[in-house]
PDB file of C-alpha atoms in Angstrom:
ATOM      1  CA  UNK A   1     -13.124  -3.077 -13.249  1.00  0.00           C
ATOM      2  CA  UNK A   2     -11.706   0.429 -12.825  1.00  0.00           C
ATOM      3  CA  UNK A   3     -13.130   3.518 -11.202  1.00  0.00           C
ATOM      4  CA  UNK A   4     -11.114   6.644 -11.552  1.00  0.00           C
ATOM      5  CA  UNK A   5     -10.401  10.025 -13.002  1.00  0.00           C
ATOM      6  CA  UNK A   6      -9.712   8.986 -16.566  1.00  0.00           C
ATOM      7  CA  UNK A   7     -12.209  11.615 -17.776  1.00  0.00           C
ATOM      8  CA  UNK A   8     -10.133  14.118 -15.766  1.00  0.00           C
ATOM      9  CA  UNK A   9     -13.205  15.702 -14.225  1.00  0.00           C
ATOM     10  CA  UNK A  10     -12.503  14.642 -10.656  1.00  0.00           C
ATOM     11  CA  UNK A  11      -8.920  15.750 -11.182  1.00  0.00           C
ATOM     12  CA  UNK A  12     -10.255  19.127 -12.326  1.00  0.00           C
ATOM     13  CA  UNK A  13     -12.341  19.252  -9.144  1.00  0.00           C
ATOM     14  CA  UNK A  14      -9.251  18.635  -7.005  1.00  0.00           C
ATOM     15  CA  UNK A  15      -7.350  21.353  -8.861  1.00  0.00           C
ATOM     16  CA  UNK A  16     -10.240  23.796  -8.473  1.00  0.00           C
ATOM     17  CA  UNK A  17     -10.566  23.171  -4.731  1.00  0.00           C
ATOM     18  CA  UNK A  18      -6.809  23.462  -4.162  1.00  0.00           C
ATOM     19  CA  UNK A  19      -6.615  26.705  -6.167  1.00  0.00           C
ATOM     20  CA  UNK A  20      -9.501  28.185  -4.151  1.00  0.00           C
ATOM     21  CA  UNK A  21      -8.690  26.630  -0.775  1.00  0.00           C
ATOM     22  CA  UNK A  22      -9.171  29.915   1.115  1.00  0.00           C
ATOM     23  CA  UNK A  23     -12.743  30.440  -0.066  1.00  0.00           C
ATOM     24  CA  UNK A  24     -16.027  28.599  -0.480  1.00  0.00           C
ATOM     25  CA  UNK A  25     -16.486  27.533  -4.104  1.00  0.00           C
ATOM     26  CA  UNK A  26     -20.153  27.665  -5.189  1.00  0.00           C
ATOM     27  CA  UNK A  27     -21.642  24.400  -6.433  1.00  0.00           C
ATOM     28  CA  UNK A  28     -22.818  25.915  -9.750  1.00  0.00           C
ATOM     29  CA  UNK A  29     -19.303  27.259 -10.393  1.00  0.00           C
ATOM     30  CA  UNK A  30     -17.786  23.819  -9.800  1.00  0.00           C
ATOM     31  CA  UNK A  31     -20.359  22.162 -12.059  1.00  0.00           C
ATOM     32  CA  UNK A  32     -19.736  24.692 -14.815  1.00  0.00           C
ATOM     33  CA  UNK A  33     -15.935  24.565 -14.661  1.00  0.00           C
ATOM     34  CA  UNK A  34     -15.593  20.788 -14.656  1.00  0.00           C
ATOM     35  CA  UNK A  35     -18.529  20.176 -16.996  1.00  0.00           C
ATOM     36  CA  UNK A  36     -20.935  18.073 -14.913  1.00  0.00           C
ATOM     37  CA  UNK A  37     -24.281  18.461 -13.156  1.00  0.00           C
ATOM     38  CA  UNK A  38     -24.534  19.648  -9.538  1.00  0.00           C
ATOM     39  CA  UNK A  39     -25.648  16.188  -8.441  1.00  0.00           C
ATOM     40  CA  UNK A  40     -22.523  14.725 -10.055  1.00  0.00           C
ATOM     41  CA  UNK A  41     -20.425  17.270  -8.173  1.00  0.00           C
ATOM     42  CA  UNK A  42     -21.898  15.887  -4.955  1.00  0.00           C
ATOM     43  CA  UNK A  43     -21.046  12.331  -6.055  1.00  0.00           C
ATOM     44  CA  UNK A  44     -17.461  13.381  -6.791  1.00  0.00           C
ATOM     45  CA  UNK A  45     -17.188  15.086  -3.405  1.00  0.00           C
ATOM     46  CA  UNK A  46     -18.225  11.834  -1.716  1.00  0.00           C
ATOM     47  CA  UNK A  47     -15.582   9.882  -3.663  1.00  0.00           C
ATOM     48  CA  UNK A  48     -12.900  12.326  -2.576  1.00  0.00           C
ATOM     49  CA  UNK A  49     -14.059  12.182   1.032  1.00  0.00           C
ATOM     50  CA  UNK A  50     -13.756   8.395   0.882  1.00  0.00           C
ATOM     51  CA  UNK A  51     -10.073   8.917   0.027  1.00  0.00           C
ATOM     52  CA  UNK A  52      -9.595  11.102   3.080  1.00  0.00           C
ATOM     53  CA  UNK A  53      -9.979  14.492   1.401  1.00  0.00           C
ATOM     54  CA  UNK A  54     -11.600  16.811   3.959  1.00  0.00           C
ATOM     55  CA  UNK A  55     -14.153  19.017   2.204  1.00  0.00           C
ATOM     56  CA  UNK A  56     -16.589  21.173   4.146  1.00  0.00           C
ATOM     57  CA  UNK A  57     -20.015  21.598   2.618  1.00  0.00           C
ATOM     58  CA  UNK A  58     -21.678  24.966   3.187  1.00  0.00           C
ATOM     59  CA  UNK A  59     -25.482  24.750   2.757  1.00  0.00           C
ATOM     60  CA  UNK A  60     -26.677  26.832  -0.174  1.00  0.00           C
ATOM     61  CA  UNK A  61     -23.186  28.223  -0.831  1.00  0.00           C
ATOM     62  CA  UNK A  62     -20.760  25.505  -1.907  1.00  0.00           C
ATOM     63  CA  UNK A  63     -17.673  23.580  -0.837  1.00  0.00           C
ATOM     64  CA  UNK A  64     -14.310  24.406   0.697  1.00  0.00           C
ATOM     65  CA  UNK A  65     -11.198  22.259   0.911  1.00  0.00           C
ATOM     66  CA  UNK A  66     -10.087  21.704   4.513  1.00  0.00           C
ATOM     67  CA  UNK A  67      -7.328  19.126   4.133  1.00  0.00           C
ATOM     68  CA  UNK A  68      -5.823  17.308   1.173  1.00  0.00           C
ATOM     69  CA  UNK A  69      -4.189  13.953   1.955  1.00  0.00           C
ATOM     70  CA  UNK A  70      -1.314  12.486  -0.014  1.00  0.00           C
ATOM     71  CA  UNK A  71      -3.392  11.699  -3.100  1.00  0.00           C
ATOM     72  CA  UNK A  72      -1.635  11.118  -6.434  1.00  0.00           C
ATOM     73  CA  UNK A  73      -3.788  13.524  -8.435  1.00  0.00           C
ATOM     74  CA  UNK A  74      -2.419  14.245 -11.937  1.00  0.00           C
ATOM     75  CA  UNK A  75      -3.047  17.992 -11.572  1.00  0.00           C
ATOM     76  CA  UNK A  76      -0.738  18.012  -8.543  1.00  0.00           C
ATOM     77  CA  UNK A  77       1.938  15.686  -9.956  1.00  0.00           C
ATOM     78  CA  UNK A  78       2.393  16.979 -13.512  1.00  0.00           C
ATOM     79  CA  UNK A  79       3.547  20.528 -12.630  1.00  0.00           C
ATOM     80  CA  UNK A  80       6.364  19.035 -10.532  1.00  0.00           C
ATOM     81  CA  UNK A  81       7.710  17.055 -13.499  1.00  0.00           C
ATOM     82  CA  UNK A  82       8.676  20.030 -15.657  1.00  0.00           C
ATOM     83  CA  UNK A  83       9.527  18.916 -19.186  1.00  0.00           C
ATOM     84  CA  UNK A  84       9.748  15.212 -18.296  1.00  0.00           C
ATOM     85  CA  UNK A  85       8.403  13.079 -21.134  1.00  0.00           C
ATOM     86  CA  UNK A  86       7.627  10.339 -18.646  1.00  0.00           C
ATOM     87  CA  UNK A  87       4.501  11.639 -16.945  1.00  0.00           C
ATOM     88  CA  UNK A  88       3.401  14.120 -19.615  1.00  0.00           C
ATOM     89  CA  UNK A  89       0.101  12.227 -19.499  1.00  0.00           C
ATOM     90  CA  UNK A  90      -1.112  10.666 -16.261  1.00  0.00           C
ATOM     91  CA  UNK A  91      -4.168   8.436 -15.958  1.00  0.00           C
ATOM     92  CA  UNK A  92      -5.284   8.101 -12.351  1.00  0.00           C
ATOM     93  CA  UNK A  93      -7.606   5.473 -10.862  1.00  0.00           C
ATOM     94  CA  UNK A  94      -9.075   5.337  -7.396  1.00  0.00           C
ATOM     95  CA  UNK A  95      -9.370   1.574  -7.757  1.00  0.00           C
ATOM     96  CA  UNK A  96      -8.407  -0.775 -10.555  1.00  0.00           C
ATOM     97  CA  UNK A  97      -7.520  -4.420 -10.973  1.00  0.00           C
ATOM     98  CA  UNK A  98      -3.975  -3.784 -12.247  1.00  0.00           C
ATOM     99  CA  UNK A  99      -2.205  -0.681 -13.522  1.00  0.00           C
ATOM    100  CA  UNK A 100      -0.213  -2.894 -15.894  1.00  0.00           C
ATOM    101  CA  UNK A 101      -3.420  -4.250 -17.419  1.00  0.00           C
ATOM    102  CA  UNK A 102      -4.720  -0.705 -17.876  1.00  0.00           C
ATOM    103  CA  UNK A 103      -1.418   0.517 -19.333  1.00  0.00           C
ATOM    104  CA  UNK A 104      -1.187  -2.413 -21.759  1.00  0.00           C
ATOM    105  CA  UNK A 105      -4.697  -1.608 -22.999  1.00  0.00           C
ATOM    106  CA  UNK A 106      -3.761   2.048 -23.470  1.00  0.00           C
ATOM    107  CA  UNK A 107      -0.559   1.063 -25.279  1.00  0.00           C
ATOM    108  CA  UNK A 108      -2.549  -1.148 -27.645  1.00  0.00           C
ATOM    109  CA  UNK A 109      -4.693   1.887 -28.474  1.00  0.00           C
ATOM    110  CA  UNK A 110      -1.625   3.983 -29.263  1.00  0.00           C
ATOM    111  CA  UNK A 111      -0.850   5.703 -25.952  1.00  0.00           C
ATOM    112  CA  UNK A 112       2.240   7.861 -26.339  1.00  0.00           C
ATOM    113  CA  UNK A 113       5.644   7.191 -24.838  1.00  0.00           C
ATOM    114  CA  UNK A 114       5.746   8.349 -21.237  1.00  0.00           C
ATOM    115  CA  UNK A 115       2.074   7.765 -20.415  1.00  0.00           C
ATOM    116  CA  UNK A 116       1.759   6.891 -16.720  1.00  0.00           C
ATOM    117  CA  UNK A 117      -1.082   4.940 -15.111  1.00  0.00           C
ATOM    118  CA  UNK A 118      -1.539   5.367 -11.350  1.00  0.00           C
ATOM    119  CA  UNK A 119      -3.915   3.765  -8.861  1.00  0.00           C
ATOM    120  CA  UNK A 120      -4.714   4.464  -5.233  1.00  0.00           C
ATOM    121  CA  UNK A 121      -5.613   0.790  -4.885  1.00  0.00           C
ATOM    122  CA  UNK A 122      -5.247  -2.397  -6.955  1.00  0.00           C
ATOM    123  CA  UNK A 123      -7.494  -5.408  -6.544  1.00  0.00           C
ATOM    124  CA  UNK A 124      -5.355  -7.760  -8.658  1.00  0.00           C
ATOM    125  CA  UNK A 125      -1.880  -6.250  -8.686  1.00  0.00           C
ATOM    126  CA  UNK A 126       0.651  -8.718  -9.986  1.00  0.00           C
ATOM    127  CA  UNK A 127       4.384  -9.290  -9.849  1.00  0.00           C
ATOM    128  CA  UNK A 128       6.881 -11.625 -11.466  1.00  0.00           C
ATOM    129  CA  UNK A 129       6.000 -15.294 -11.913  1.00  0.00           C
ATOM    130  CA  UNK A 130       2.283 -14.476 -11.623  1.00  0.00           C
ATOM    131  CA  UNK A 131       2.498 -13.609  -7.944  1.00  0.00           C
ATOM    132  CA  UNK A 132       0.038 -11.201  -6.349  1.00  0.00           C
ATOM    133  CA  UNK A 133       1.206  -7.727  -5.275  1.00  0.00           C
ATOM    134  CA  UNK A 134      -0.288  -6.478  -2.008  1.00  0.00           C
ATOM    135  CA  UNK A 135      -1.733  -3.036  -2.841  1.00  0.00           C
ATOM    136  CA  UNK A 136      -3.127  -1.385   0.271  1.00  0.00           C
ATOM    137  CA  UNK A 137      -5.395   1.585  -0.421  1.00  0.00           C
ATOM    138  CA  UNK A 138      -3.642   4.980  -0.574  1.00  0.00           C
ATOM    139  CA  UNK A 139      -0.521   3.557   1.085  1.00  0.00           C
ATOM    140  CA  UNK A 140       1.775   2.725  -1.806  1.00  0.00           C
ATOM    141  CA  UNK A 141       2.818   3.778  -5.270  1.00  0.00           C
ATOM    142  CA  UNK A 142       1.182   1.576  -7.880  1.00  0.00           C
ATOM    143  CA  UNK A 143       2.317   2.839 -11.270  1.00  0.00           C
ATOM    144  CA  UNK A 144       2.760   1.577 -14.810  1.00  0.00           C
ATOM    145  CA  UNK A 145       4.617   3.459 -17.523  1.00  0.00           C
ATOM    146  CA  UNK A 146       4.257   3.071 -21.281  1.00  0.00           C
ATOM    147  CA  UNK A 147       7.646   3.258 -23.006  1.00  0.00           C
ATOM    148  CA  UNK A 148       8.321   3.129 -26.734  1.00  0.00           C
ATOM    149  CA  UNK A 149      12.101   2.736 -26.899  1.00  0.00           C
ATOM    150  CA  UNK A 150      13.922   2.511 -30.257  1.00  0.00           C
ATOM    151  CA  UNK A 151      15.569  -0.722 -29.145  1.00  0.00           C
ATOM    152  CA  UNK A 152      15.681  -4.343 -30.233  1.00  0.00           C
ATOM    153  CA  UNK A 153      13.750  -6.858 -28.093  1.00  0.00           C
ATOM    154  CA  UNK A 154      17.062  -8.391 -27.007  1.00  0.00           C
ATOM    155  CA  UNK A 155      17.801  -5.203 -25.050  1.00  0.00           C
ATOM    156  CA  UNK A 156      14.451  -5.292 -23.209  1.00  0.00           C
ATOM    157  CA  UNK A 157      15.867  -6.948 -20.049  1.00  0.00           C
ATOM    158  CA  UNK A 158      17.951  -3.821 -19.506  1.00  0.00           C
ATOM    159  CA  UNK A 159      14.743  -1.804 -19.141  1.00  0.00           C
ATOM    160  CA  UNK A 160      13.936  -3.851 -16.048  1.00  0.00           C
ATOM    161  CA  UNK A 161      17.386  -3.229 -14.557  1.00  0.00           C
ATOM    162  CA  UNK A 162      17.182   0.443 -15.581  1.00  0.00           C
ATOM    163  CA  UNK A 163      13.943   0.769 -13.623  1.00  0.00           C
ATOM    164  CA  UNK A 164      15.467  -0.908 -10.575  1.00  0.00           C
ATOM    165  CA  UNK A 165      18.367   1.562 -10.657  1.00  0.00           C
ATOM    166  CA  UNK A 166      15.926   4.488 -10.917  1.00  0.00           C
ATOM    167  CA  UNK A 167      13.789   3.174  -8.041  1.00  0.00           C
ATOM    168  CA  UNK A 168      16.885   2.586  -5.903  1.00  0.00           C
ATOM    169  CA  UNK A 169      18.033   6.164  -6.464  1.00  0.00           C
ATOM    170  CA  UNK A 170      14.591   7.698  -5.868  1.00  0.00           C
ATOM    171  CA  UNK A 171      13.965   5.781  -2.629  1.00  0.00           C
ATOM    172  CA  UNK A 172      17.477   6.430  -1.355  1.00  0.00           C
ATOM    173  CA  UNK A 173      17.461  10.188  -1.963  1.00  0.00           C
ATOM    174  CA  UNK A 174      13.878  10.654  -0.754  1.00  0.00           C
ATOM    175  CA  UNK A 175      14.135   8.639   2.468  1.00  0.00           C
ATOM    176  CA  UNK A 176      17.810   8.322   3.360  1.00  0.00           C
ATOM    177  CA  UNK A 177      17.212   4.648   4.161  1.00  0.00           C
ATOM    178  CA  UNK A 178      19.793   1.938   3.285  1.00  0.00           C
ATOM    179  CA  UNK A 179      18.611   0.656  -0.097  1.00  0.00           C
ATOM    180  CA  UNK A 180      19.801  -2.444  -1.947  1.00  0.00           C
ATOM    181  CA  UNK A 181      18.932  -4.158  -5.250  1.00  0.00           C
ATOM    182  CA  UNK A 182      18.486  -7.915  -5.548  1.00  0.00           C
ATOM    183  CA  UNK A 183      18.842  -9.316  -9.060  1.00  0.00           C
ATOM    184  CA  UNK A 184      17.180  -8.569 -11.270  1.00  0.00           C
ATOM    185  CA  UNK A 185      14.775  -5.938  -9.988  1.00  0.00           C
ATOM    186  CA  UNK A 186      13.806  -6.184  -6.319  1.00  0.00           C
ATOM    187  CA  UNK A 187      14.532  -3.055  -4.289  1.00  0.00           C
ATOM    188  CA  UNK A 188      15.202  -3.825  -0.628  1.00  0.00           C
ATOM    189  CA  UNK A 189      15.515  -1.904   2.625  1.00  0.00           C
ATOM    190  CA  UNK A 190      17.235  -3.701   5.500  1.00  0.00           C
ATOM    191  CA  UNK A 191      17.085  -6.918   3.505  1.00  0.00           C
ATOM    192  CA  UNK A 192      13.327  -6.858   2.899  1.00  0.00           C
ATOM    193  CA  UNK A 193      11.493  -6.019  -0.304  1.00  0.00           C
ATOM    194  CA  UNK A 194       9.884  -2.583  -0.589  1.00  0.00           C
ATOM    195  CA  UNK A 195       9.638  -2.327  -4.370  1.00  0.00           C
ATOM    196  CA  UNK A 196       8.901  -4.752  -7.172  1.00  0.00           C
ATOM    197  CA  UNK A 197       9.002  -4.280 -10.927  1.00  0.00           C
ATOM    198  CA  UNK A 198       7.129  -6.121 -13.668  1.00  0.00           C
ATOM    199  CA  UNK A 199       8.004  -5.488 -17.315  1.00  0.00           C
ATOM    200  CA  UNK A 200       5.655  -6.588 -20.094  1.00  0.00           C
ATOM    201  CA  UNK A 201       5.957  -5.841 -23.785  1.00  0.00           C
ATOM    202  CA  UNK A 202       4.459  -5.913 -27.241  1.00  0.00           C
ATOM    203  CA  UNK A 203       7.207  -6.839 -29.692  1.00  0.00           C
ATOM    204  CA  UNK A 204       8.104  -8.470 -32.981  1.00  0.00           C
ATOM    205  CA  UNK A 205      11.297 -10.398 -33.646  1.00  0.00           C
ATOM    206  CA  UNK A 206      13.340  -7.293 -34.377  1.00  0.00           C
ATOM    207  CA  UNK A 207      11.288  -4.454 -32.923  1.00  0.00           C
ATOM    208  CA  UNK A 208       9.778  -3.314 -29.631  1.00  0.00           C
ATOM    209  CA  UNK A 209       6.385  -1.707 -30.169  1.00  0.00           C
ATOM    210  CA  UNK A 210       5.753  -0.857 -26.537  1.00  0.00           C
ATOM    211  CA  UNK A 211       7.058  -1.763 -23.114  1.00  0.00           C
ATOM    212  CA  UNK A 212       4.944  -1.388 -19.986  1.00  0.00           C
ATOM    213  CA  UNK A 213       6.927  -1.113 -16.771  1.00  0.00           C
ATOM    214  CA  UNK A 214       4.928  -1.741 -13.617  1.00  0.00           C
ATOM    215  CA  UNK A 215       6.335  -0.445 -10.329  1.00  0.00           C
ATOM    216  CA  UNK A 216       4.941  -1.162  -6.877  1.00  0.00           C
ATOM    217  CA  UNK A 217       6.447   0.562  -3.837  1.00  0.00           C
ATOM    218  CA  UNK A 218       5.332  -0.107  -0.262  1.00  0.00           C
ATOM    219  CA  UNK A 219       5.413   3.411   1.150  1.00  0.00           C
ATOM    220  CA  UNK A 220       3.157   4.052   4.145  1.00  0.00           C
ATOM    221  CA  UNK A 221       1.847   0.585   4.979  1.00  0.00           C
ATOM    222  CA  UNK A 222       1.551   0.343   8.783  1.00  0.00           C
ATOM    223  CA  UNK A 223       2.100  -3.396   8.632  1.00  0.00           C
ATOM    224  CA  UNK A 224       2.431  -6.121   6.044  1.00  0.00           C
ATOM    225  CA  UNK A 225       0.231  -9.233   5.844  1.00  0.00           C
ATOM    226  CA  UNK A 226       1.513 -11.894   8.208  1.00  0.00           C
ATOM    227  CA  UNK A 227       2.599 -14.182   5.374  1.00  0.00           C
ATOM    228  CA  UNK A 228       4.831 -11.423   3.927  1.00  0.00           C
ATOM    229  CA  UNK A 229       6.416  -9.986   7.081  1.00  0.00           C
ATOM    230  CA  UNK A 230       9.611 -12.031   6.829  1.00  0.00           C
ATOM    231  CA  UNK A 231      10.313 -10.980   3.248  1.00  0.00           C
ATOM    232  CA  UNK A 232       8.593  -7.620   2.651  1.00  0.00           C
ATOM    233  CA  UNK A 233       8.343  -4.296   4.430  1.00  0.00           C
ATOM    234  CA  UNK A 234       7.401  -0.665   3.843  1.00  0.00           C
ATOM    235  CA  UNK A 235       9.316   2.587   3.965  1.00  0.00           C
ATOM    236  CA  UNK A 236       7.164   3.676   6.903  1.00  0.00           C
ATOM    237  CA  UNK A 237       7.951   0.533   8.880  1.00  0.00           C
ATOM    238  CA  UNK A 238      11.686   0.860   8.263  1.00  0.00           C
ATOM    239  CA  UNK A 239      11.932   4.636   8.615  1.00  0.00           C
ATOM    240  CA  UNK A 240       9.373   4.921  11.439  1.00  0.00           C
ATOM    241  CA  UNK A 241       7.800   7.915   9.762  1.00  0.00           C
ATOM    242  CA  UNK A 242       5.290   8.744   7.052  1.00  0.00           C
ATOM    243  CA  UNK A 243       6.653   9.658   3.624  1.00  0.00           C
ATOM    244  CA  UNK A 244       5.061  11.746   0.887  1.00  0.00           C
ATOM    245  CA  UNK A 245       3.985   9.419  -1.888  1.00  0.00           C
ATOM    246  CA  UNK A 246       3.717  12.319  -4.316  1.00  0.00           C
ATOM    247  CA  UNK A 247       7.285  13.505  -3.626  1.00  0.00           C
ATOM    248  CA  UNK A 248       8.602   9.977  -4.051  1.00  0.00           C
ATOM    249  CA  UNK A 249       6.612   9.482  -7.258  1.00  0.00           C
ATOM    250  CA  UNK A 250       7.976  12.702  -8.769  1.00  0.00           C
ATOM    251  CA  UNK A 251      11.525  11.664  -7.822  1.00  0.00           C
ATOM    252  CA  UNK A 252      10.935   8.229  -9.350  1.00  0.00           C
ATOM    253  CA  UNK A 253       9.592   9.536 -12.668  1.00  0.00           C
ATOM    254  CA  UNK A 254      12.414  12.075 -12.989  1.00  0.00           C
ATOM    255  CA  UNK A 255      15.025   9.438 -12.200  1.00  0.00           C
ATOM    256  CA  UNK A 256      13.427   7.007 -14.622  1.00  0.00           C
ATOM    257  CA  UNK A 257      13.644   9.612 -17.387  1.00  0.00           C
ATOM    258  CA  UNK A 258      17.350  10.157 -16.688  1.00  0.00           C
ATOM    259  CA  UNK A 259      18.127   6.446 -16.699  1.00  0.00           C
ATOM    260  CA  UNK A 260      16.049   5.898 -19.847  1.00  0.00           C
ATOM    261  CA  UNK A 261      18.185   8.363 -21.791  1.00  0.00           C
ATOM    262  CA  UNK A 262      21.328   6.912 -20.237  1.00  0.00           C
ATOM    263  CA  UNK A 263      20.309   3.537 -21.678  1.00  0.00           C
ATOM    264  CA  UNK A 264      19.619   5.037 -25.108  1.00  0.00           C
ATOM    265  CA  UNK A 265      22.785   7.166 -25.184  1.00  0.00           C
ATOM    266  CA  UNK A 266      25.365   4.896 -23.556  1.00  0.00           C
ATOM    267  CA  UNK A 267      23.876   1.416 -23.804  1.00  0.00           C
ATOM    268  CA  UNK A 268      23.216  -1.414 -21.400  1.00  0.00           C
ATOM    269  CA  UNK A 269      26.738  -1.477 -19.986  1.00  0.00           C
ATOM    270  CA  UNK A 270      26.191   1.949 -18.379  1.00  0.00           C
ATOM    271  CA  UNK A 271      23.027   0.688 -16.682  1.00  0.00           C
ATOM    272  CA  UNK A 272      24.783  -2.507 -15.572  1.00  0.00           C
ATOM    273  CA  UNK A 273      27.565  -0.482 -13.926  1.00  0.00           C
ATOM    274  CA  UNK A 274      25.081   1.612 -11.972  1.00  0.00           C
ATOM    275  CA  UNK A 275      23.079  -1.452 -11.012  1.00  0.00           C
ATOM    276  CA  UNK A 276      26.209  -3.148  -9.668  1.00  0.00           C
ATOM    277  CA  UNK A 277      27.225   0.005  -7.779  1.00  0.00           C
ATOM    278  CA  UNK A 278      23.899  -0.005  -5.927  1.00  0.00           C
ATOM    279  CA  UNK A 279      23.701  -3.714  -5.146  1.00  0.00           C
ATOM    280  CA  UNK A 280      25.373  -5.914  -2.553  1.00  0.00           C
ATOM    281  CA  UNK A 281      24.148  -8.844  -4.645  1.00  0.00           C
ATOM    282  CA  UNK A 282      26.345  -8.041  -7.644  1.00  0.00           C
ATOM    283  CA  UNK A 283      29.399  -9.940  -6.489  1.00  0.00           C
ATOM    284  CA  UNK A 284      30.467 -12.145  -3.602  1.00  0.00           C
ATOM    285  CA  UNK A 285      26.982 -12.795  -2.197  1.00  0.00           C
ATOM    286  CA  UNK A 286      26.050 -16.380  -1.313  1.00  0.00           C
ATOM    287  CA  UNK A 287      22.577 -16.981  -2.721  1.00  0.00           C
ATOM    288  CA  UNK A 288      19.965 -19.626  -3.328  1.00  0.00           C
ATOM    289  CA  UNK A 289      19.194 -19.759  -7.050  1.00  0.00           C
ATOM    290  CA  UNK A 290      15.785 -20.810  -8.328  1.00  0.00           C
ATOM    291  CA  UNK A 291      15.107 -21.507 -11.995  1.00  0.00           C
ATOM    292  CA  UNK A 292      12.332 -23.355 -13.808  1.00  0.00           C
ATOM    293  CA  UNK A 293      14.329 -26.573 -13.654  1.00  0.00           C
ATOM    294  CA  UNK A 294      16.424 -26.525 -10.484  1.00  0.00           C
ATOM    295  CA  UNK A 295      17.344 -24.918  -7.179  1.00  0.00           C
ATOM    296  CA  UNK A 296      20.898 -24.652  -5.873  1.00  0.00           C
ATOM    297  CA  UNK A 297      23.316 -22.537  -3.829  1.00  0.00           C
ATOM    298  CA  UNK A 298      25.896 -20.356  -5.559  1.00  0.00           C
ATOM    299  CA  UNK A 299      27.961 -17.196  -5.135  1.00  0.00           C
ATOM    300  CA  UNK A 300      27.370 -14.136  -7.298  1.00  0.00           C
ATOM    301  CA  UNK A 301      30.311 -13.154  -9.507  1.00  0.00           C
ATOM    302  CA  UNK A 302      29.364  -9.911 -11.247  1.00  0.00           C
ATOM    303  CA  UNK A 303      26.900  -8.522 -13.757  1.00  0.00           C
ATOM    304  CA  UNK A 304      27.287  -8.878 -17.522  1.00  0.00           C
ATOM    305  CA  UNK A 305      26.816  -5.781 -19.739  1.00  0.00           C
ATOM    306  CA  UNK A 306      23.563  -7.359 -20.990  1.00  0.00           C
ATOM    307  CA  UNK A 307      22.199  -7.648 -17.446  1.00  0.00           C
ATOM    308  CA  UNK A 308      22.846 -11.357 -16.941  1.00  0.00           C
ATOM    309  CA  UNK A 309      24.082 -12.288 -13.463  1.00  0.00           C
ATOM    310  CA  UNK A 310      27.262 -14.351 -13.290  1.00  0.00           C
ATOM    311  CA  UNK A 311      27.183 -17.035 -10.616  1.00  0.00           C
ATOM    312  CA  UNK A 312      29.686 -19.601  -9.390  1.00  0.00           C
ATOM    313  CA  UNK A 313      28.279 -22.924  -8.255  1.00  0.00           C
ATOM    314  CA  UNK A 314      29.707 -24.689  -5.224  1.00  0.00           C
ATOM    315  CA  UNK A 315      31.575 -27.106  -7.520  1.00  0.00           C
ATOM    316  CA  UNK A 316      33.341 -24.145  -9.154  1.00  0.00           C
ATOM    317  CA  UNK A 317      31.372 -24.010 -12.411  1.00  0.00           C
ATOM    318  CA  UNK A 318      30.442 -20.522 -13.570  1.00  0.00           C
ATOM    319  CA  UNK A 319      27.471 -19.487 -15.691  1.00  0.00           C
ATOM    320  CA  UNK A 320      25.379 -16.448 -16.557  1.00  0.00           C
ATOM    321  CA  UNK A 321      21.764 -16.264 -15.362  1.00  0.00           C
ATOM    322  CA  UNK A 322      19.289 -14.580 -17.686  1.00  0.00           C
ATOM    323  CA  UNK A 323      16.126 -15.652 -15.841  1.00  0.00           C
ATOM    324  CA  UNK A 324      15.072 -17.018 -12.488  1.00  0.00           C
ATOM    325  CA  UNK A 325      15.451 -15.505  -9.036  1.00  0.00           C
ATOM    326  CA  UNK A 326      17.912 -15.405  -6.174  1.00  0.00           C
ATOM    327  CA  UNK A 327      17.585 -15.177  -2.391  1.00  0.00           C
ATOM    328  CA  UNK A 328      20.342 -14.500   0.103  1.00  0.00           C
ATOM    329  CA  UNK A 329      21.600 -17.492   2.064  1.00  0.00           C
ATOM    330  CA  UNK A 330      21.849 -16.426   5.705  1.00  0.00           C
TER     331      UNK A 330
END
């Protein structure tokens, strides 16, 4: 179940209040400009207040914006993206089960390349291997992007690594924190996970119809659930300050666009090189490897151009991992 601004009317309300922040905007004017009744305007105002937007109501005269929190409103994000294809259309939810589920549904209906789905809160966010993704309200970036790359399905794993490289760069430049990548797509700060990526696709044997890339970033969480504190963290916890989600999101979408065209123009090897340059896990890291069939300790030995991770078992045998997960052995 999703409740949001997909009809763009609440987003229009935000834009109208921001544009007229120095004055009181009459209720009839708001209703007319966004195309709803005055009672619906009041309902929308209450929804925005629930998100922390401070709006002063003036009896018989209208509403005035007092304070706008770090809300990921499309009307505030899109102008910062310039001519980016990724983010040309943004669908924003206050609350949804999963942005990936919403994006997959939009892709099935023909949503264009670069469509972005955002949520302030997810009730059933998911990660790799069917795990849940903790999605605290208005604290993180919960985004899914529809891509329609002219690539064969065999190249799809590089889209996951491409996204990890983009997230690494965006978090690093925005926060200045020490950022790492754990194969294939976990972004870490001080050894703990701050960003996860889930890639899902609609494909035939020789053709990708659509790829949906889900990205979850723990930005301003004050604390993580007790069961996650040893393995996950937030930018706020590590940096001891609050970060602008909107600034980070814009940086992420711009970086993702650059890396997308790098993949198309120069191929997977270019992405693999950048991934390896940003990861302490690429080579020489002692790790615990988990696959569907076994668990063992090995040492990483480099990244293949196709994104596979080379590992060397303790008996000296080497192989290339194309699936599974790794954890550092401390």
